[in-house]
Tab-separated table of C-alpha atoms in Angstrom:
chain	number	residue	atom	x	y	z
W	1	UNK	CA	85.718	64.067	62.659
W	2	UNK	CA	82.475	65.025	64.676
W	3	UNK	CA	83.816	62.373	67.339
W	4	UNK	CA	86.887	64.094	67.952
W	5	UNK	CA	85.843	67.335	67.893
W	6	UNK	CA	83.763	66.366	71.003
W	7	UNK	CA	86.526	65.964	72.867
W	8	UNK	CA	89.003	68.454	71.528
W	9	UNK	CA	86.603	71.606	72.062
W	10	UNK	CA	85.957	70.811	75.679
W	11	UNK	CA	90.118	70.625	76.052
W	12	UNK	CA	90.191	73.683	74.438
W	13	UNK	CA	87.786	75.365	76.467
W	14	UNK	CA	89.209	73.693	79.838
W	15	UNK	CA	92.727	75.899	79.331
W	16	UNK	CA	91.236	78.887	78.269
W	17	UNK	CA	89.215	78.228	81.466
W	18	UNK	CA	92.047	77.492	83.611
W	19	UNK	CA	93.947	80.497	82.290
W	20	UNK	CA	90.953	82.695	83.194
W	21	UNK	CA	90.739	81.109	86.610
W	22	UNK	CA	94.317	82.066	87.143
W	23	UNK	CA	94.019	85.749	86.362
W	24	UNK	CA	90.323	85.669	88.343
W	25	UNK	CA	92.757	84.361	91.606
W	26	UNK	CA	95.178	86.954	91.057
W	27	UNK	CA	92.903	89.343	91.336
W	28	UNK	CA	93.059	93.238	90.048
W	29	UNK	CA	90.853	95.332	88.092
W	30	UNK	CA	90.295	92.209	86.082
W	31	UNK	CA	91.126	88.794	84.374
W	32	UNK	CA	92.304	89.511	81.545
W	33	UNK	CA	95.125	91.692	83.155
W	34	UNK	CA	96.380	88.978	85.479
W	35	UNK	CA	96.398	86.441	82.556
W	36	UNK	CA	99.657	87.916	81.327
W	37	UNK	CA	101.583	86.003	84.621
W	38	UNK	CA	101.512	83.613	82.713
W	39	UNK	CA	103.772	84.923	79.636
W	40	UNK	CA	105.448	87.298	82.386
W	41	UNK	CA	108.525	87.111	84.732
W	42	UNK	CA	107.323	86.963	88.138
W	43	UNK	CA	106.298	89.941	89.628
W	44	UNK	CA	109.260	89.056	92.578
W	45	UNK	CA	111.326	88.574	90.119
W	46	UNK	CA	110.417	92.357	88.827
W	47	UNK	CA	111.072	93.615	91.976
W	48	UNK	CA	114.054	92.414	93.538
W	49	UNK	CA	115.976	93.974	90.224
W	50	UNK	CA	114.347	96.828	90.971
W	51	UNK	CA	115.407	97.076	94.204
W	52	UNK	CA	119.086	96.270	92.409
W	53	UNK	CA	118.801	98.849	90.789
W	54	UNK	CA	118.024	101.468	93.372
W	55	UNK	CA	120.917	99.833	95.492
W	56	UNK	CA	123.493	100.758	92.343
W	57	UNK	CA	121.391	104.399	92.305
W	58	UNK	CA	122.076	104.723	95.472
W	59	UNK	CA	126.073	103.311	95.668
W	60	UNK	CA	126.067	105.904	92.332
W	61	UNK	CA	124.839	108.660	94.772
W	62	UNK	CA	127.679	107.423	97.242
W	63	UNK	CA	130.563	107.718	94.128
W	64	UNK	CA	129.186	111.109	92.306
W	65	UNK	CA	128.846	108.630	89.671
W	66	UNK	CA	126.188	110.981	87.788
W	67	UNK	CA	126.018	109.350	84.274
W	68	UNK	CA	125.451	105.881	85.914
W	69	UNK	CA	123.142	107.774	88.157
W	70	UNK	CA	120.824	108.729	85.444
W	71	UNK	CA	120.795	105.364	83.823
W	72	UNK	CA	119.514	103.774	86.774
W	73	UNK	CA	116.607	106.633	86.894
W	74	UNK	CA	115.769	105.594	83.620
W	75	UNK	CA	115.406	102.094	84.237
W	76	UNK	CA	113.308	102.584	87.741
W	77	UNK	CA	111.042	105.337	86.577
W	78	UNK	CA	110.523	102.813	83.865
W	79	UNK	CA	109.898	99.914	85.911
W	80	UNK	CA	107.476	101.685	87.995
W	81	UNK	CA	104.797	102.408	85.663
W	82	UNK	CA	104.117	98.666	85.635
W	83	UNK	CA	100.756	97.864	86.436
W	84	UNK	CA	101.490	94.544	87.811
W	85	UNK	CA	104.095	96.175	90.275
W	86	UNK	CA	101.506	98.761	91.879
W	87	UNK	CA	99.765	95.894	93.800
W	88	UNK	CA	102.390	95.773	96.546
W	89	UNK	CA	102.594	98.465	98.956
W	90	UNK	CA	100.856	101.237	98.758
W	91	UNK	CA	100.041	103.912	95.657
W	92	UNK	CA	101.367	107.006	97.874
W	93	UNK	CA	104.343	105.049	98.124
W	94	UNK	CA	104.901	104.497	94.342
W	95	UNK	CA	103.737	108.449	94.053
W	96	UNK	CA	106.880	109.117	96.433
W	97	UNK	CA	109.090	106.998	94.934
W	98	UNK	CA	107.785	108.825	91.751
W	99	UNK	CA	108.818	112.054	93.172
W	100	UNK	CA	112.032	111.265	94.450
W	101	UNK	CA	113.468	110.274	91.085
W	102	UNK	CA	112.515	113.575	89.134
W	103	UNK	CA	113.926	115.474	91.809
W	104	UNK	CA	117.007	113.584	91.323
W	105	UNK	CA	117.080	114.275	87.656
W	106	UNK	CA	116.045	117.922	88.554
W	107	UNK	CA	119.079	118.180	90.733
W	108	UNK	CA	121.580	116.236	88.277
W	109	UNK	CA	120.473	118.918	85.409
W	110	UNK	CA	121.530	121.723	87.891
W	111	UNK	CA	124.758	120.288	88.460
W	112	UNK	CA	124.574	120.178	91.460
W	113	UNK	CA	126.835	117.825	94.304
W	114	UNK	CA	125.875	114.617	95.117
W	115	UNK	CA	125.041	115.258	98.612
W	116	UNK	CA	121.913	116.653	97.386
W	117	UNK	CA	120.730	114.226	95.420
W	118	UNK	CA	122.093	110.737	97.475
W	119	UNK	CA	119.262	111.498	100.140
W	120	UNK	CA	116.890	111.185	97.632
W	121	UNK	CA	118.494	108.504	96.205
W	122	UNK	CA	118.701	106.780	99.791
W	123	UNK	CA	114.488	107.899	100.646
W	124	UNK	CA	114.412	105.499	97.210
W	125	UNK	CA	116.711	102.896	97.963
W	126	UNK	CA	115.019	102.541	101.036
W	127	UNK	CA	111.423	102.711	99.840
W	128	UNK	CA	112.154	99.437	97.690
W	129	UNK	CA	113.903	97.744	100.569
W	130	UNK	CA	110.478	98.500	102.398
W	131	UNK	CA	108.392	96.727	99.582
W	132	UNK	CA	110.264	93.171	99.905
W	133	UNK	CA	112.091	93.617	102.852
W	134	UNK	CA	108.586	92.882	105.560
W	135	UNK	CA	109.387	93.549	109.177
W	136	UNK	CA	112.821	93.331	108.257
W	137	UNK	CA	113.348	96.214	106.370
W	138	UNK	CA	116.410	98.605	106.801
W	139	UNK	CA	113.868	101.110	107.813
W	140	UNK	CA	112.561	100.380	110.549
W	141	UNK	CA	116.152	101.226	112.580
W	142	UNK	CA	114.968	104.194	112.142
W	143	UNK	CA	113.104	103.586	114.983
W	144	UNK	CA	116.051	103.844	117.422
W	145	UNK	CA	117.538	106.341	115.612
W	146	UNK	CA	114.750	108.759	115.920
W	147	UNK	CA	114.000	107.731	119.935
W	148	UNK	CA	117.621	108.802	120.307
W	149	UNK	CA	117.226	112.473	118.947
W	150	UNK	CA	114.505	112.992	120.549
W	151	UNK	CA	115.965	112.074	124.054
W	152	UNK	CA	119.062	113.969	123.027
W	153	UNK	CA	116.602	117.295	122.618
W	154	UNK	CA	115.295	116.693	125.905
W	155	UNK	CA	118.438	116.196	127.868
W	156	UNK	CA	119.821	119.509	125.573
W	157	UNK	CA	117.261	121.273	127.070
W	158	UNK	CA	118.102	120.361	130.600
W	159	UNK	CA	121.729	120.933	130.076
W	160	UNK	CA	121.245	124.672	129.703
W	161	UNK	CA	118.785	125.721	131.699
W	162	UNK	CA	120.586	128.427	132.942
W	163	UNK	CA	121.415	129.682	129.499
W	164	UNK	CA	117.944	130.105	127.625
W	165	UNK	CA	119.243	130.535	124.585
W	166	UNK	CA	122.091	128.058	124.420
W	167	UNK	CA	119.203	125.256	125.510
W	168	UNK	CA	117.148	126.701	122.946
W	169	UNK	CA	119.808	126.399	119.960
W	170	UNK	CA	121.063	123.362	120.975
W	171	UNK	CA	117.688	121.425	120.505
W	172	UNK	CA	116.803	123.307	117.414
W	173	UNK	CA	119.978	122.085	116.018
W	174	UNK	CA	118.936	118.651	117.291
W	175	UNK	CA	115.576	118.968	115.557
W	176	UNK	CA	116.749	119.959	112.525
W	177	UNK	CA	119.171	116.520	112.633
W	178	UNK	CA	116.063	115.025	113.264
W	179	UNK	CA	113.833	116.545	110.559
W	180	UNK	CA	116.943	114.979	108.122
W	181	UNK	CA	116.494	111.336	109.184
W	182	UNK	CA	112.643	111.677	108.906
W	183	UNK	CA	113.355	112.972	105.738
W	184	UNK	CA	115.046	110.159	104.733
W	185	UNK	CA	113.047	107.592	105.888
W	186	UNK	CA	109.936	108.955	104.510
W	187	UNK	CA	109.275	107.387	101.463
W	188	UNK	CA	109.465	104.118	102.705
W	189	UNK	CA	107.062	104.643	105.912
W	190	UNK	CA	104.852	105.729	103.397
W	191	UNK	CA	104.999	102.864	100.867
W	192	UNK	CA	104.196	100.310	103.986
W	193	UNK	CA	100.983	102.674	104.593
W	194	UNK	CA	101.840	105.226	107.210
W	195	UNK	CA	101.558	108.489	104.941
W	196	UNK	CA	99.427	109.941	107.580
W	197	UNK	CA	101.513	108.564	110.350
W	198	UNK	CA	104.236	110.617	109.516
W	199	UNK	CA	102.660	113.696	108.319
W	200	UNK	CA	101.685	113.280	112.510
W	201	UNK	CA	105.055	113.272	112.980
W	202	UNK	CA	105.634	116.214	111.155
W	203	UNK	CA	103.178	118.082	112.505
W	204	UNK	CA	104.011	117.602	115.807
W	205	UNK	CA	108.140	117.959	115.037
W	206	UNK	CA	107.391	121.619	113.574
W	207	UNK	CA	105.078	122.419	116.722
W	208	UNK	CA	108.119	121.826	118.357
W	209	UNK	CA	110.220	124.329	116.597
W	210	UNK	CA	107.179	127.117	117.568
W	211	UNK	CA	107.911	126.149	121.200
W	212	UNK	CA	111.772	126.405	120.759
W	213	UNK	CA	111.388	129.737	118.921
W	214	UNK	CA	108.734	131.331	121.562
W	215	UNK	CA	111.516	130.207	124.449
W	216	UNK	CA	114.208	132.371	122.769
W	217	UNK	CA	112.283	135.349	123.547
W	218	UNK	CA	111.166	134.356	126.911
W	219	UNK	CA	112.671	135.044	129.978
W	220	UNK	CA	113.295	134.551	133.872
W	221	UNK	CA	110.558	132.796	134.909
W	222	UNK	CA	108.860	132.569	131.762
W	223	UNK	CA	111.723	130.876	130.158
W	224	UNK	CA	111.090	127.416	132.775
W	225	UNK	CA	107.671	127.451	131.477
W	226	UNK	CA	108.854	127.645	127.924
W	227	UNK	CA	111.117	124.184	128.687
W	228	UNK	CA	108.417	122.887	129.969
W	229	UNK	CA	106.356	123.656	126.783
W	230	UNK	CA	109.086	122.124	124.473
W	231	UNK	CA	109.956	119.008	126.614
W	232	UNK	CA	105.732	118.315	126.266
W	233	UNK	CA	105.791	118.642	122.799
W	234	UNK	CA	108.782	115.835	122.774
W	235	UNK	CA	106.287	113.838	124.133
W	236	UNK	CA	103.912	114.455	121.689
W	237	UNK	CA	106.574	113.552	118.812
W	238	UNK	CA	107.573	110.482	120.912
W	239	UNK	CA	103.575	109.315	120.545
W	240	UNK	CA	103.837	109.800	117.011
W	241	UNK	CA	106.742	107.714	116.988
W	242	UNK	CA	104.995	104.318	118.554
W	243	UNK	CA	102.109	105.220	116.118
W	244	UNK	CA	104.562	104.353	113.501
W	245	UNK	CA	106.417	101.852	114.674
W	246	UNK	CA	104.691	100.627	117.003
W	247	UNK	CA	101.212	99.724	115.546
W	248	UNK	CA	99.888	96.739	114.687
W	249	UNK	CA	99.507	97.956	110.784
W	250	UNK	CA	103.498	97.267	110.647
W	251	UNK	CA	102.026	94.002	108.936
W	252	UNK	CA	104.303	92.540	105.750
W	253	UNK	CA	104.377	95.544	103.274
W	254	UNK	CA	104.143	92.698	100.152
W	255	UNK	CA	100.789	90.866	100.691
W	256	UNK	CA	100.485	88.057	98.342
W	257	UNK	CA	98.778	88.640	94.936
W	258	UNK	CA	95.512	88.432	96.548
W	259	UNK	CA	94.000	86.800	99.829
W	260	UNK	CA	91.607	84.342	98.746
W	261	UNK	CA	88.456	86.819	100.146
W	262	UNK	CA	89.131	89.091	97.877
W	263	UNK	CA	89.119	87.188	94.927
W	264	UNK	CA	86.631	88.824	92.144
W	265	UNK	CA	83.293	86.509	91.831
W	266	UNK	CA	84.277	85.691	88.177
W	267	UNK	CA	87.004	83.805	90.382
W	268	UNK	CA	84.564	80.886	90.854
W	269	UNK	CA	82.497	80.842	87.314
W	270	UNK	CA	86.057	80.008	85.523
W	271	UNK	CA	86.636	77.176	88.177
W	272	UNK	CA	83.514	75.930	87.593
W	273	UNK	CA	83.833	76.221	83.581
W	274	UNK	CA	86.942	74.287	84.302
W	275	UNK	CA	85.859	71.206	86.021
W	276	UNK	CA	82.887	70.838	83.576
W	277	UNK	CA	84.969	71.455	80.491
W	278	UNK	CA	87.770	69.057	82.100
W	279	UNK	CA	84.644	66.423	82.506
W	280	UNK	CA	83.476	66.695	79.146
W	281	UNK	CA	87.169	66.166	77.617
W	282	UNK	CA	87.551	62.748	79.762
W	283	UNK	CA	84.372	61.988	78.501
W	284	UNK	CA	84.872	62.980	74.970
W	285	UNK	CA	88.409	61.086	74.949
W	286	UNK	CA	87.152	57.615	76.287
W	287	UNK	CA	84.282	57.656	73.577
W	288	UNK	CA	87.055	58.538	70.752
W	289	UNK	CA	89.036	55.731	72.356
W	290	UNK	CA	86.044	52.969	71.755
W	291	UNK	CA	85.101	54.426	68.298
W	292	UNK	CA	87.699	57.023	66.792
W	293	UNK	CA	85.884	56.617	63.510
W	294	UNK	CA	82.236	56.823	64.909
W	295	UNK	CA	81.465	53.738	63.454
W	296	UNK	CA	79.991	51.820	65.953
W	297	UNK	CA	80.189	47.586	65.324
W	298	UNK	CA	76.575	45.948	64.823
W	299	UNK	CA	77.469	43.156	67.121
């Protein structure tokens, strides 16, 4: 009995080691956390329903299908209080994403249409698609979009520059189109790490709207300068644009688990525990082998 327990309790510890090593690879606040991969679906797995299910939120938006709506809500606000989840993109991402759902359920109480709550539904539906979807991800054609109203302020403004106040309406209508699409695609520049990025954007959008509102009351001459003023701050909202698009943070918004660098220390103890505990069990086994009883012949 002695014999075999001196290979059994090395075997014993060598998975308990290995599982250990696992979770210590995975990373996180620690171990024993990641450990539960291993009785777990994959964390993929987790998140491409989830992003099914924001796709039916969304297509439930679409239909002013509100009790299917709410079922869906359920089941994502739900899904996103996993733990394991949290480690891809970015917490002020999962905060938005957060956000966007109660205000759906605030709106569906009310009673409200559905073309209230579908652009929430779509900021989600979108922020999901931004979380597995890499540099592929249906947000970034934003991009375009965005590049187009501003141009499309600009050349509104230099339509009408003999009628101050027709320029001026026409690109504050143009902004506001504008403001909507940022709106929209919001969430998700924020769960792939540009919160501040866009709160530039803002920023620099509503500074926009002061310069359209101080040319209304401007005029003759004063009015040209008062273009000039607006078509500047354009350019401003045009760098914030390549800030967010074009930086080199647009990496892959789903990193895997965790690069090997930033594996905890403990990492390497349980690797080590493993290969010793892995030795002793070969070791243990080939002696049981030879003399199972521990009866050793005299010969």
């Amino acid at each position: 009995m002695f014999v075999k327990t001196r290979f059994v309790v090395p075997f014993i510890l060598c998975v308990f080691m290995t599982i250990g090593s696992a979770g210590a690879v995975w990373g996180g606040t620690g171990p024993e956390s990641k450990v539960m991969f291993l009785f777990t679906d994959s964390p993929y797995e987790s998140l491409y329903r989830m992003d099914e299910m924001a796709t039916a939120l969304y297509g439930a938006a679409n239909d002013n299908n509100r009790q299917y709506a709410y079922v869906q809500i359920q089941k994502l606000q739900k899904g996103i209080a996993s733990e394991m989840l949290r480690y891809y993109g970015h917490e002020e991402g999962w905060d938005a994403i957060a956000a966007d759902l109660k205000a759906i359920e605030l709106v569906l109480a009310r009673g409200s249409s559905n073309t209230e709550w579908r652009e929430y539904a779509a900021r989600v539906r979108l922020a999901f698609d931004a979380v597995i979807g890499g540099s592929g991800s249906l947000w970034y054609q934003y991009e375009r979009l965005l590049r187009e109203d501003v141009r499309l302020v600009g050349q509104a403004l230099k339509r009408s520059t003999d009628d101050r106040l027709a320029a001026a309406d026409a690109a504050d209508a143009l902004l506001t189109t504008m403001q909507a699409h940022v709106n929209r695609m919001e969430t998700a520049a924020i769960m792939t790490g540009h919160s501040l990025r866009v709160e530039e954007l803002r920023q620099r959008m509503a500074y926009s709207v002061k310069m359209i509102d101080s040319l209304k009351k401007e005029e003759g001459n004063a009015s040209k300068k008062g273009i000039r003023l607006v078509e500047e701050s354009l350019d401003g909202t045009a760098l914030a644009l390549d800030h967010i698009f074009r930086s080199e943070e647009n990496a892959d918004p789903v990193p895997v688990l965790a690069p090997p660098s930033a594996s905890h220390p403990l990492q390497w103890t349980f690797f080590l525990g493993t290969m010793i505990s892995a030795v002793l069990t070969y070791v243990g086994w080939r002696k049981y082998k030879q003399t199972p009883y521990g009866i050793k012949s005299i010969k």
